[in-house]
XYZ file of C-alpha atoms in Angstrom:
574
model
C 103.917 81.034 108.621
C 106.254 81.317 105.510
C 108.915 83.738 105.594
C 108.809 85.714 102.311
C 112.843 84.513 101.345
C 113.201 83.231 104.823
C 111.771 79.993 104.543
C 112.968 77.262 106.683
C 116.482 77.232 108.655
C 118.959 73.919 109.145
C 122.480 73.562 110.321
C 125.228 73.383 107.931
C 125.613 70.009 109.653
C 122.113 68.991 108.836
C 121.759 70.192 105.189
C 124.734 68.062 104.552
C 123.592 65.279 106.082
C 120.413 65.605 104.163
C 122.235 65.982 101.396
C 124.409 62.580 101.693
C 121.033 60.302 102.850
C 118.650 61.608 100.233
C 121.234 62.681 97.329
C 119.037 60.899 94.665
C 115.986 61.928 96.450
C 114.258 65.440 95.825
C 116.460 67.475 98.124
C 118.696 67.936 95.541
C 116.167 69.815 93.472
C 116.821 72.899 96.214
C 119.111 75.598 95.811
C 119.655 76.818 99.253
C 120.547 80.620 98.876
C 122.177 81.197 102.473
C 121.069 83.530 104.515
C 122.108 83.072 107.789
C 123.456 83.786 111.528
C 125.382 82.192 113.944
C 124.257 81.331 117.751
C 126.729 81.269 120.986
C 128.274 78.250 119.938
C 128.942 79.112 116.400
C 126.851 77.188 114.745
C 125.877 79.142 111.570
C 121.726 78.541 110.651
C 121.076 79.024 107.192
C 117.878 80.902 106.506
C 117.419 79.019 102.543
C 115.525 80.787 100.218
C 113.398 78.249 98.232
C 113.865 77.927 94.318
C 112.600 74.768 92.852
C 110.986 71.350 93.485
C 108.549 68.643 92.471
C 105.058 69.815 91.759
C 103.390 66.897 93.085
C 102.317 65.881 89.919
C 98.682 65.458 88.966
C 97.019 64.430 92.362
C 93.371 63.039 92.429
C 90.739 64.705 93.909
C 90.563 61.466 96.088
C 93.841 62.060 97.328
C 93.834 65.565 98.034
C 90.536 65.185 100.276
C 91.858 62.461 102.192
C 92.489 62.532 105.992
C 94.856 59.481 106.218
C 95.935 60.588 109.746
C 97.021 56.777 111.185
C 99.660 57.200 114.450
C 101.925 54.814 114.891
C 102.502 54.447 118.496
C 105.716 56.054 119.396
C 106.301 57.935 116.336
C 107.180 61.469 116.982
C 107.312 61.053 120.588
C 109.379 63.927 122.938
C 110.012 65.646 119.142
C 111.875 62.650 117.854
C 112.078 62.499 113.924
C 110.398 60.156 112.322
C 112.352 58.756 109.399
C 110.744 57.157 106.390
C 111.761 53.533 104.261
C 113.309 54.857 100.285
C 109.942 53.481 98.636
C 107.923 55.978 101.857
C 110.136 58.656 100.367
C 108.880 58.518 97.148
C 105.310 58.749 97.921
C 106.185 61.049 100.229
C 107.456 63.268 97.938
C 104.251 62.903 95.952
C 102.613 64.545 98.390
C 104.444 67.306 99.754
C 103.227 69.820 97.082
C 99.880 69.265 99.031
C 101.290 71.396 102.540
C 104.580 72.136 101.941
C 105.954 69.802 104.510
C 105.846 66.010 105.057
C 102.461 64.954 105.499
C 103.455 61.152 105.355
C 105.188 61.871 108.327
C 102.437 63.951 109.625
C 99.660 61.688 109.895
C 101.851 59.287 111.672
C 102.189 61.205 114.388
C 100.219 61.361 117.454
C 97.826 64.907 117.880
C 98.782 64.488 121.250
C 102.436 63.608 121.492
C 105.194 64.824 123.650
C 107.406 67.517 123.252
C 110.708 68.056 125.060
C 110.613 70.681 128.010
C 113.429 72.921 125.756
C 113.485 76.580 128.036
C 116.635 77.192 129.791
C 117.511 76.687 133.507
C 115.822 80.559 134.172
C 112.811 80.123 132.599
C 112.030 76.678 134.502
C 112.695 78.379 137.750
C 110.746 81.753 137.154
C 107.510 81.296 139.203
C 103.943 83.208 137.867
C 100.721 83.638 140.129
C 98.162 82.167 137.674
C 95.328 83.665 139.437
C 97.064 87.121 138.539
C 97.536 86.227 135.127
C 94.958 88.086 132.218
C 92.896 85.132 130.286
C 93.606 83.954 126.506
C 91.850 83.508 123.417
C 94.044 81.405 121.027
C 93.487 82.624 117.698
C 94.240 80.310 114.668
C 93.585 80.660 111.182
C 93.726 77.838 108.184
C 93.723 77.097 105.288
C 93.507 74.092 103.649
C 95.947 72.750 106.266
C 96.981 68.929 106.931
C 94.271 67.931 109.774
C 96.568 66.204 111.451
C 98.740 69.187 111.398
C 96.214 71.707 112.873
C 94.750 69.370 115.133
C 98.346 68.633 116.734
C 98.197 72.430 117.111
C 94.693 72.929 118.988
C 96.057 69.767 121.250
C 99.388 71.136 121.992
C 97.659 74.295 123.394
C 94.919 72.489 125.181
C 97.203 69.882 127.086
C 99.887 72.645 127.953
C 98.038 75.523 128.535
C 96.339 76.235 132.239
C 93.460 75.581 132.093
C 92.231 78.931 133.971
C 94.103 80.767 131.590
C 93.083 79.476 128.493
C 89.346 81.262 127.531
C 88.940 79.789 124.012
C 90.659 78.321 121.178
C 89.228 80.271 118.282
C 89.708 78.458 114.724
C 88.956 80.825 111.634
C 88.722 78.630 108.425
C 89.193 80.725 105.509
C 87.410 79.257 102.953
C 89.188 75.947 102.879
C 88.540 73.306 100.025
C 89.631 70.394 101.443
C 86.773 68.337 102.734
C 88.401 66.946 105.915
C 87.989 70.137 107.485
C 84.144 70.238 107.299
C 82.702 67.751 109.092
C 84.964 65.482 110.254
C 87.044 68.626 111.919
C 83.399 69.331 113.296
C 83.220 66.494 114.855
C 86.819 66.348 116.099
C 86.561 69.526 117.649
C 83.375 69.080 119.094
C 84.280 67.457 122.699
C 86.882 69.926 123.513
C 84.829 72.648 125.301
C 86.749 75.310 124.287
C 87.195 75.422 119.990
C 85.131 76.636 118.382
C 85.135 76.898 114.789
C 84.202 80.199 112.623
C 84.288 79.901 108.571
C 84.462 82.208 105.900
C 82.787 81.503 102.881
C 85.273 83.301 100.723
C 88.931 83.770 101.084
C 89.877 86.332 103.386
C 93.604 86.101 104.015
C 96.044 85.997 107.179
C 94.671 89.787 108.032
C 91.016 89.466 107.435
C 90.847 86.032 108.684
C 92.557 87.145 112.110
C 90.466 90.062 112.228
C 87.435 88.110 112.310
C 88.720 85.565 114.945
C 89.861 89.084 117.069
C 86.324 90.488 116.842
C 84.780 87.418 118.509
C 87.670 86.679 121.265
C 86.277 86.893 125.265
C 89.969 86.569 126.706
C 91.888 89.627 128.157
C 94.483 88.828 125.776
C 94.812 87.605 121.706
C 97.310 85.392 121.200
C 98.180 84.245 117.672
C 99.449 81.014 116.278
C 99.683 79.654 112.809
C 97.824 76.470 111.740
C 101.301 74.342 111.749
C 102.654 74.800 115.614
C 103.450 72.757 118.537
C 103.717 74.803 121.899
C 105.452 73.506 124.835
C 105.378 73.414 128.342
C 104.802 76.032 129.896
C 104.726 78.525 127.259
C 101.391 80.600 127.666
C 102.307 82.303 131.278
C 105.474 84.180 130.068
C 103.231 85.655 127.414
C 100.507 86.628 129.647
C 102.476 88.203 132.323
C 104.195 90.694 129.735
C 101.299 91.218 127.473
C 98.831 92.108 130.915
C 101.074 95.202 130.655
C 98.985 96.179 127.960
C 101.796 98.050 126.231
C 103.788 95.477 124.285
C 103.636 93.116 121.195
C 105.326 90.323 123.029
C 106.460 86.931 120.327
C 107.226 83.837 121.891
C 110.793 82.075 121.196
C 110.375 80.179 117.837
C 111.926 76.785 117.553
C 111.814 74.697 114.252
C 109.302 71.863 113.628
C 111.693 70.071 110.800
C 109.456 70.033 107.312
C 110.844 66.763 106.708
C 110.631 64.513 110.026
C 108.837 67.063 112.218
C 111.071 66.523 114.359
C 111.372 69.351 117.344
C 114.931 71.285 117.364
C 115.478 73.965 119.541
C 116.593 76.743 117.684
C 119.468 79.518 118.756
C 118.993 81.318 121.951
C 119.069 85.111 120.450
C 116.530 85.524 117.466
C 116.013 89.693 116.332
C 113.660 90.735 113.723
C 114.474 93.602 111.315
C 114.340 94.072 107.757
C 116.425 94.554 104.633
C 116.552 97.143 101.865
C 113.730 95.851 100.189
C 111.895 94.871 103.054
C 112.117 91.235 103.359
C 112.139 90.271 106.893
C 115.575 88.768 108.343
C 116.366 87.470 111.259
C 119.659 89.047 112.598
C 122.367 88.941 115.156
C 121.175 91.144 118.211
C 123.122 94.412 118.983
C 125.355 94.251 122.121
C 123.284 95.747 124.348
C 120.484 93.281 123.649
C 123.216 90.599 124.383
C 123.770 91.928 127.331
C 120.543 92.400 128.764
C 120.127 88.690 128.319
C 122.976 87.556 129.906
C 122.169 89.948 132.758
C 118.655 88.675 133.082
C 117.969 85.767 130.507
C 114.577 84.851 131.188
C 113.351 88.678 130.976
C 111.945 89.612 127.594
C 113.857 91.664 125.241
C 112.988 94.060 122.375
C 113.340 93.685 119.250
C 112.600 96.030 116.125
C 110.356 93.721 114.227
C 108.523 90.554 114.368
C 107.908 87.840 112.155
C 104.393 88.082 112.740
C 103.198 84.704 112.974
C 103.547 84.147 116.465
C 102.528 87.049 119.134
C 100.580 87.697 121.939
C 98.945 91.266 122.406
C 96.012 92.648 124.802
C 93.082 93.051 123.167
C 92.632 96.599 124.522
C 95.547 97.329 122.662
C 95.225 95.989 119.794
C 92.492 97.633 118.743
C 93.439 100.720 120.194
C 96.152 101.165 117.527
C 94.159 100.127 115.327
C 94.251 96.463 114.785
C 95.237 94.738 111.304
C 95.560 97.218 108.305
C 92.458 95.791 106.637
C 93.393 97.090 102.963
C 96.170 94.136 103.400
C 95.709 91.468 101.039
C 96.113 87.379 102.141
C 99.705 87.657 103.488
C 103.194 89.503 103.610
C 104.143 92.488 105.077
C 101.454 92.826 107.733
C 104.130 91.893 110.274
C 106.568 95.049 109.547
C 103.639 97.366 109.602
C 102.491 95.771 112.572
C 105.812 96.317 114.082
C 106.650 99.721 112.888
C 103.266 100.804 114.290
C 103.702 99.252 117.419
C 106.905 101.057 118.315
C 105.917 104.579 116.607
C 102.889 105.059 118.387
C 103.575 103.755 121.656
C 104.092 100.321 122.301
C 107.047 98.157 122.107
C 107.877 94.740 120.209
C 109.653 91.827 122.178
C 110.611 88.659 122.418
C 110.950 86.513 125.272
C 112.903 83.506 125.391
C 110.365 82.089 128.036
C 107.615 80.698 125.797
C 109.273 78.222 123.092
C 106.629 77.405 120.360
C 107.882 75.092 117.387
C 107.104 76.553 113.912
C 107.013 74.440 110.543
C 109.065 77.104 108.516
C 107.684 76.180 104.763
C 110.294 76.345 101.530
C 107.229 77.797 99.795
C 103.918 78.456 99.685
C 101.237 75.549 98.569
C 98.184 78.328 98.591
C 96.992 80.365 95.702
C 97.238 84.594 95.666
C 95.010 86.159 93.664
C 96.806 87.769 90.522
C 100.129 85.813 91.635
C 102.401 86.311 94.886
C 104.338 89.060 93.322
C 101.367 91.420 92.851
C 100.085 91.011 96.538
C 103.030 91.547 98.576
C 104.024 94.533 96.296
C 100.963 95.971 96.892
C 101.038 95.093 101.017
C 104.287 95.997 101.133
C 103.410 99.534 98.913
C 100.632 99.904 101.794
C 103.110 99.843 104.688
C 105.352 101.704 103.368
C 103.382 104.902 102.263
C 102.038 105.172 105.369
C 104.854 104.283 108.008
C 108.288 104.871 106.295
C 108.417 108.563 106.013
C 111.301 109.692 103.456
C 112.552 105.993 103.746
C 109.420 104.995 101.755
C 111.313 106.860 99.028
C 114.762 105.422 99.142
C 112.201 101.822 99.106
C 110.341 103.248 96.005
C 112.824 103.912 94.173
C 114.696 100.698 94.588
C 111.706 98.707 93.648
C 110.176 100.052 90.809
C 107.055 97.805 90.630
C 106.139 98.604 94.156
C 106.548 102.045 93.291
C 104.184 102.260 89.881
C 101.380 100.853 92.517
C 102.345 103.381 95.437
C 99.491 105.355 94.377
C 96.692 103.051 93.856
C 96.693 102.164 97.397
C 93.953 103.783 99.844
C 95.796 104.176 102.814
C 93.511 107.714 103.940
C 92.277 105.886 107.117
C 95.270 104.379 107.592
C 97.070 107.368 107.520
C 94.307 109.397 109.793
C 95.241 107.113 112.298
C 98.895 107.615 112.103
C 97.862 111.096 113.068
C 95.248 110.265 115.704
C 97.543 108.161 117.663
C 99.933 111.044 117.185
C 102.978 108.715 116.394
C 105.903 109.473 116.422
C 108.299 109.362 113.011
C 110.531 106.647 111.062
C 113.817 108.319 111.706
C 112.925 108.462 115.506
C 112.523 104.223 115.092
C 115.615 103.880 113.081
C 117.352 106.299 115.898
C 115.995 104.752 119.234
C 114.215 101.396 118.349
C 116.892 99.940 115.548
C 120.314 102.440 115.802
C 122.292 99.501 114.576
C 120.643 100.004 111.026
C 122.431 99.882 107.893
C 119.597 101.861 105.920
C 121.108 105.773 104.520
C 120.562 108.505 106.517
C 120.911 112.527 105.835
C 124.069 111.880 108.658
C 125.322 108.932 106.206
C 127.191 108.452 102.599
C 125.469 106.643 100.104
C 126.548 105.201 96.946
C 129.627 103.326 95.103
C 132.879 102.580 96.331
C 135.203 102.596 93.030
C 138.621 101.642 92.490
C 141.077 102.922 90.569
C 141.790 99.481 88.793
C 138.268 98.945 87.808
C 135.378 97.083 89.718
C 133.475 98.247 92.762
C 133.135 97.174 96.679
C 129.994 95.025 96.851
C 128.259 92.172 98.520
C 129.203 88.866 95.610
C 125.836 87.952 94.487
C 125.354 84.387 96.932
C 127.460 85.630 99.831
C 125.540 83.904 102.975
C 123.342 86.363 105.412
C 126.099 86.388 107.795
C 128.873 86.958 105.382
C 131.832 85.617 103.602
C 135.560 86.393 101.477
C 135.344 90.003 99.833
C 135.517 90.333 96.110
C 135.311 93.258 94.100
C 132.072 93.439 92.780
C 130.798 94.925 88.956
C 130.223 98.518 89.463
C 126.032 98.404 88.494
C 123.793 101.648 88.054
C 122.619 103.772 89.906
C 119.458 101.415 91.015
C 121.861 98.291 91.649
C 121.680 97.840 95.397
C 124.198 94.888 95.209
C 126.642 97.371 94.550
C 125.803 100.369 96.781
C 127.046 100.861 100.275
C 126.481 103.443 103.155
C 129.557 104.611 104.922
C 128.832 105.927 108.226
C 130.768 108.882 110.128
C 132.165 106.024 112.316
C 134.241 104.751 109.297
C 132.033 101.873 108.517
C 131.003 100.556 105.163
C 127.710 99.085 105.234
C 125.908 96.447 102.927
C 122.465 95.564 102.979
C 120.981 92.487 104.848
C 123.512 93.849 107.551
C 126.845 92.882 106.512
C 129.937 95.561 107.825
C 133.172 95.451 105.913
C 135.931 93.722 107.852
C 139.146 93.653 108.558
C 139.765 89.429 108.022
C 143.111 87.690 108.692
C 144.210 87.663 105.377
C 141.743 88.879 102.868
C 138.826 91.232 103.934
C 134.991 89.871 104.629
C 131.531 90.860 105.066
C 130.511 90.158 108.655
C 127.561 91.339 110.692
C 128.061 94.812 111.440
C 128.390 94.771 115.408
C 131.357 96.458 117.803
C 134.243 95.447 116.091
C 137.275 97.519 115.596
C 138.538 95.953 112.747
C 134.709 97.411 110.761
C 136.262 100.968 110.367
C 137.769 101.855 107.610
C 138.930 105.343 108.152
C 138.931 107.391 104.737
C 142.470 109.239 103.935
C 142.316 111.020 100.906
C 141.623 108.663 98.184
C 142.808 106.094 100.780
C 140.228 103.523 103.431
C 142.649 102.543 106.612
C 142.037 100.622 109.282
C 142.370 101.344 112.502
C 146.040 99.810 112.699
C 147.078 101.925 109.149
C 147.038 99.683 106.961
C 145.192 100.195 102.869
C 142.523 98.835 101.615
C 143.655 97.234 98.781
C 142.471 95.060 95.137
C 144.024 92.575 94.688
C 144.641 92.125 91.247
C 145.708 88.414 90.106
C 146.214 88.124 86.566
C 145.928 84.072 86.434
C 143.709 83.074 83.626
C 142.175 80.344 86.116
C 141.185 82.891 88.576
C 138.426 84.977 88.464
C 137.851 85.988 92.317
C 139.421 89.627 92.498
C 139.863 89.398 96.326
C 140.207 92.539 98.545
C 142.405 92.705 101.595
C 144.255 95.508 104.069
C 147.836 95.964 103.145
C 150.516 98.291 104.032
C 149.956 101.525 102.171
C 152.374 102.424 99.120
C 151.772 104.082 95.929
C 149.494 102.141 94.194
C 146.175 102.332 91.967
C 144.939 99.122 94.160
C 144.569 101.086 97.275
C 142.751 104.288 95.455
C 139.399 104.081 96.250
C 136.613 106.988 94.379
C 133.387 107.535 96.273
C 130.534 108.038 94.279
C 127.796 109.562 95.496
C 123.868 108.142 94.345
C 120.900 110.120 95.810
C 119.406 107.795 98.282
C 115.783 109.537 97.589
C-alpha cells in the first residue's frame, strides 16, 4: 500500500538521525513535506510526501529478474533493523528504484523471522473461543513484488495465524514480469497446503485483482493484506470476532515496517482515517469521544470515518452484498474512500481495532507503471467516487479540481449509482453529520471563503505548514479557486483550514492546530473584529524590518487599529 501523499511516516527523532548517518547518502535527495500528528506522548509522526530520488539507473534485465534472497542468520530477528556497511549503501541504493524499499536488506532477512509481541496489556489478556470464530481467506495481491518480501508475508500469516481459522491464503498475481515469481514462487509455495496461486495474464489493478481473489475465497470472512506485510501474534482473532458480526469493515492497527532497515516500530496508539479537500487520505487526530471510548475500553474496536484501504477484514456476505469493489476503478487510489463512504451510507460501519497490529512497508512512491500516467487514473477513480457518493460535496470537489472535473462526465457510474439506490443509502451530509461531525468541509450551516485584513494579506494555512500545524502568517489573498487561502468559519466561532487545522489562540503568536475541544479555537466575530474567548483582537502584525518577511498573526488587546479589522469574503462553496 502507498498512500497517495501519505507515503511513509518517521519520528522527527528518526528523520534526523537519518539525516546525520546518511547525509552524503541519497536521503538527502527527499524533501519531506510534513504532514503529521502527534501520539499520547507527543511525539509528532511526519506523514512525508515523496518528491525526488535516484532512478536506479539503467538496471540489467539480469538484475531485475534476480531472486538474491540469502538470510543471514539473525538478521532482522524480533523486528531488529538491519543496518548496512557505506559501500552496501551504495548498491543498495542502486536497487531501491526496483520496490521502493530496501531490498538489500530484504533478502537478508529470514521469511520466517520473529516479530515482537507489540499489542498492549488489554489486548494480550482479551480471551476468544476459536471454535466460535468465522474462518479466513487471506487475500493478497502482487505485483512485481520483492519475493522475499511477499513470501515473508504468506509466512507471517501462516506461522501466526490458527490454524483452524485460517481457510486459505489466496495469492492473485497481476500480471507480474519479474521471473522469480513464476516458477520458483511455484515451487516455494507449493508445500504449504494452503496458497494457492491465481494469475492474471494482463494487468488488472488493486480492484480487479482483489475481485478475482474474492470470487474464489471458501472462508466466512475476506481479509486483505498487501504484498509487503508482516502480521503479528495474535492478530487474526480480533478481526474475526468483529467482522463475524457481519456488519462492519473492521482494519487492523497498522505499524510501520521501516523502508530502509525493515525494521518493526510500533506506531501511535490512535490512528483515524478521513480525508482532505481534495480527497487525499490523512490520517488524523481522533475526536474526543473516540479518545474516550478507548481509554474506557482500549482493546474494543473503534470507528473511524475512513480507511486506508490496504488492510481490512470484511464478511464475505457483506461484501458482496453492498456491492463489492467498484469495478470501473482503475489499478489503484481512491477505492478506499468509496469503500468507506459506502460502507457507512448504506449500512455498515468502518473501524479500527487496536487488537490486530500488522506492520506495513509505507512506500515514498510508487515503482509500478499506470496506464496514461498516475495523474490520469486517480483523477478518474477519484471522479468515480465522487459522482456517485458525495452528493452536493462532489461539487464543492469539482470545482476545486478542475481536471477531475472535465472527466466527471466520462465516467459510467449507472450501475454504480443503481446500487446506491437499491441499498437505499442514506446521504453525504447524513455521514459528514453522524459518521465524521468533526469535519472541516463547508456546509449550508457554515461560512466559506477569505478572511481579509484591512492592512493587506489574508488568513491562510503558509504553504509547508506540517499536518498538525505550526506559527500563523498572513497568507497572499489567492482567487476564488485557491484553497490555501479559503477557510470555513463555523457558528461555534471557529476558523477552519483544510487537512484539519483550527485557528488557535498560541502563547504569543497564533497557530494552526488540529481542530479538537479547545477554547482558545473560537474566535468570536465582533463587527469587523475576531475575539477570543478572553476579549482579546485578532491582530497582523505588521513588522516593517527589511530582513523579515514572516507577517505573524497574534491576539492582542483590542484598540483602534487597521491590524485587528478583519473583511469576510464570501466564495460560493458549489
Amino acid at each position: 500500500m502507498f498512500l497517495i501523499n501519505a507515503m511513509f511516516y518517521v519520528s522527527f527523532e528518526l528523520y534526523n538521525t537519518i539525516k546525520k548517518r546518511h547525509k552524503n547518502q541519497w536521503y538527502k535527495r527527499l524533501h519531506f513535506d510534513q504532514d503529521s500528528y502527534v501520539d499520547k506522548s507527543g511525539m509528532r509522526v511526519i506523514v512525508g510526501h515523496y518528491v525526488g530520488g535516484n532512478s536506479g539507473g539503467n538496471l540489467s534485465q539480469e538484475i531485475i529478474n534476480a531472486n538474491n534472497y540469502a538470510p543471514v542468520e539473525g538478521a532482522g530477528e524480533g523486528g531488529r533493523p538491519v543496518q548496512l556497511s557505506p559501500r552496501e549503501i551504495i548498491t543498495a541504493r542502486e536497487l531501491f528504484a526496483l520496490h521502493s524499499y530496501n531490498i538489500l536488506v530484504g533478502d537478508r532477512i529470514n521469511i520466517n523471522r520473529s516479530l515482537p509481541d507489540v499489542r498492549s496489556e488489554s489486548c494480550k489478556e482479551v480471551q476468544y473461543n476459536i471454535d466460535n470464530l468465522p474462518t479466513a481467506s487471506i487475500i493478497i495481491v502482487f505485483h512485481n513484488e520483492a519475493w522475499s518480501t511477499l513470501m515473508r508475508t504468506v509466512m507471517s500469516v501462516i506461522l501466526r495465524s490458527p490454524p483452524t481459522l485460517l481457510k486459505q491464503i489466496i495469492l492473485v498475481d497481476d500480471a507480474s514480469e519479474r521471473k522469480y515469481l513464476g516458477k520458483e514462487l511455484d515451487d516455494a509455495v507449493s508445500n504449504l497446503g494452503k496458497v494457492q496461486i491465481l494469475r492474471s495474464l494482463e494487468r488488472k489493478g488493486l480492484v480487479g485483482a482483489r475481485l478475482i481473489g474474492a470470487r474464489t475465497a471458501t472462508g466466512d470472512v475476506l481479509v486483505f493484506l498487501d504484498a509487503h506485510c508482516e502480521v503479528t501474534y495474535g492478530w487474526l482473532e480480533p478481526l474475526l470476532e468483529r467482522a463475524g458480526s457481519d456488519d462492519v469493515f473492521i482494519c487492523p492497527h497498522i505499524d510501520l515496517l521501516s523502508e530502509d532497515t525493515l525494521a518493526y516500530t510500533k506506531s501511535i496508539d490512535a490512528h483515524w482515517g478521513a480525508f482532505s479537500w481534495r480527497l487525499h487520505f490523512r490520517w488524523l487526530m481522533p475526536s474526543t469521544e473516540v479518545m474516550i471510548h478507548k481509554s474506557e475500553n482500549p482493546s474494543k474496536p473503534y470507528p473511524t470515518p475512513a480507511m486506508a484501504g490496504g488492510l481490512f477484514a470484511v464478511r464475505k456476505s457483506l461484501f458482496w452484498r453492498l456491492g463489492g469493489y467498484d469495478e470501473g476503478m482503475l489499478i489503484w487510489g481512491a477505492e478506499n474512500l468509496e469503500l468507506s463512504w459506502r460502507a457507512w451510507q448504506c449500512g455498515a460501519r468502518v473501524e479500527i481495532t487496536p487488537c490486530s497490529r500488522v506492520g506495513h512497508i509505507f512506500r515514498r512512491h510508487s515503482p509500478y507503471k499506470y496506464p496514461g500516467g498516475v495523474s490520469k487514473v486517480l483523477n478518474a477513480n477519484l471522479a468515480r467516487a465522487a459522482s456517485v457518493w458525495m452528493d452536493e460535496w462532489a461539487d464543492f470537489f469539482f470545482k476545486f479540481n478542475p481536471a477531475v472535473a472535465a472527466i466527471r462526465d466520462q465516467q459510467e457510474v449507472g450501475d454504480r449509482v443503481d446500487l446506491r439506490k437499491n441499498l437505499k443509502c442514506k446521504s453525504f451530509e447524513w455521514y459528514l453529520t453522524n459518521v465524521w461531525p468533526q469535519h472541516f468541509f463547508p456546509t449550508k450551516d457554515r461560512w466559506f471563503g477569505r478572511i481579509r485584513n484591512d492592512k493587506g494579506g489574508c488568513i491562510g494555512v503558509v504553504s509547508g505548514t506540517p499536518g498538525l500545524g505550526g506559527p500563523a502568517s498572513k497568507v497572499r489573498c489567492g482567487s476564488d479557486l485557491d484553497l490555501d487561502s479559503l477557510l470555513v468559519y463555523t457558528q461555534e466561532g471557529k476558523i477552519m483550514a483544510d487537512e484539519g487545522l483550527c485557528l488557535e489562540q498560541g502563547n504569543g503568536r497564533a497557530v494552526w492546530k488540529s481542530c479538537g475541544d479547545n477554547r482558545k479555537q473560537i474566535w468570536k466575530q465582533e463587527g469587523p473584529r475576531l475575539k477570543t474567548i478572553d476579549g482579546l483582537c485578532l491582530t497582523l502584525v505588521i513588522n516593517h524590518s527589511a530582513d523579515v518577511t514572516d507577517t505573524p498573526l497574534t491576539a492582542k488587546r483590542c484598540i483602534k487599529t487597521d491590524e485587528q479589522i478583519w473583511h469576510f469574503e464570501r466564495v460560493p462553496w458549489r
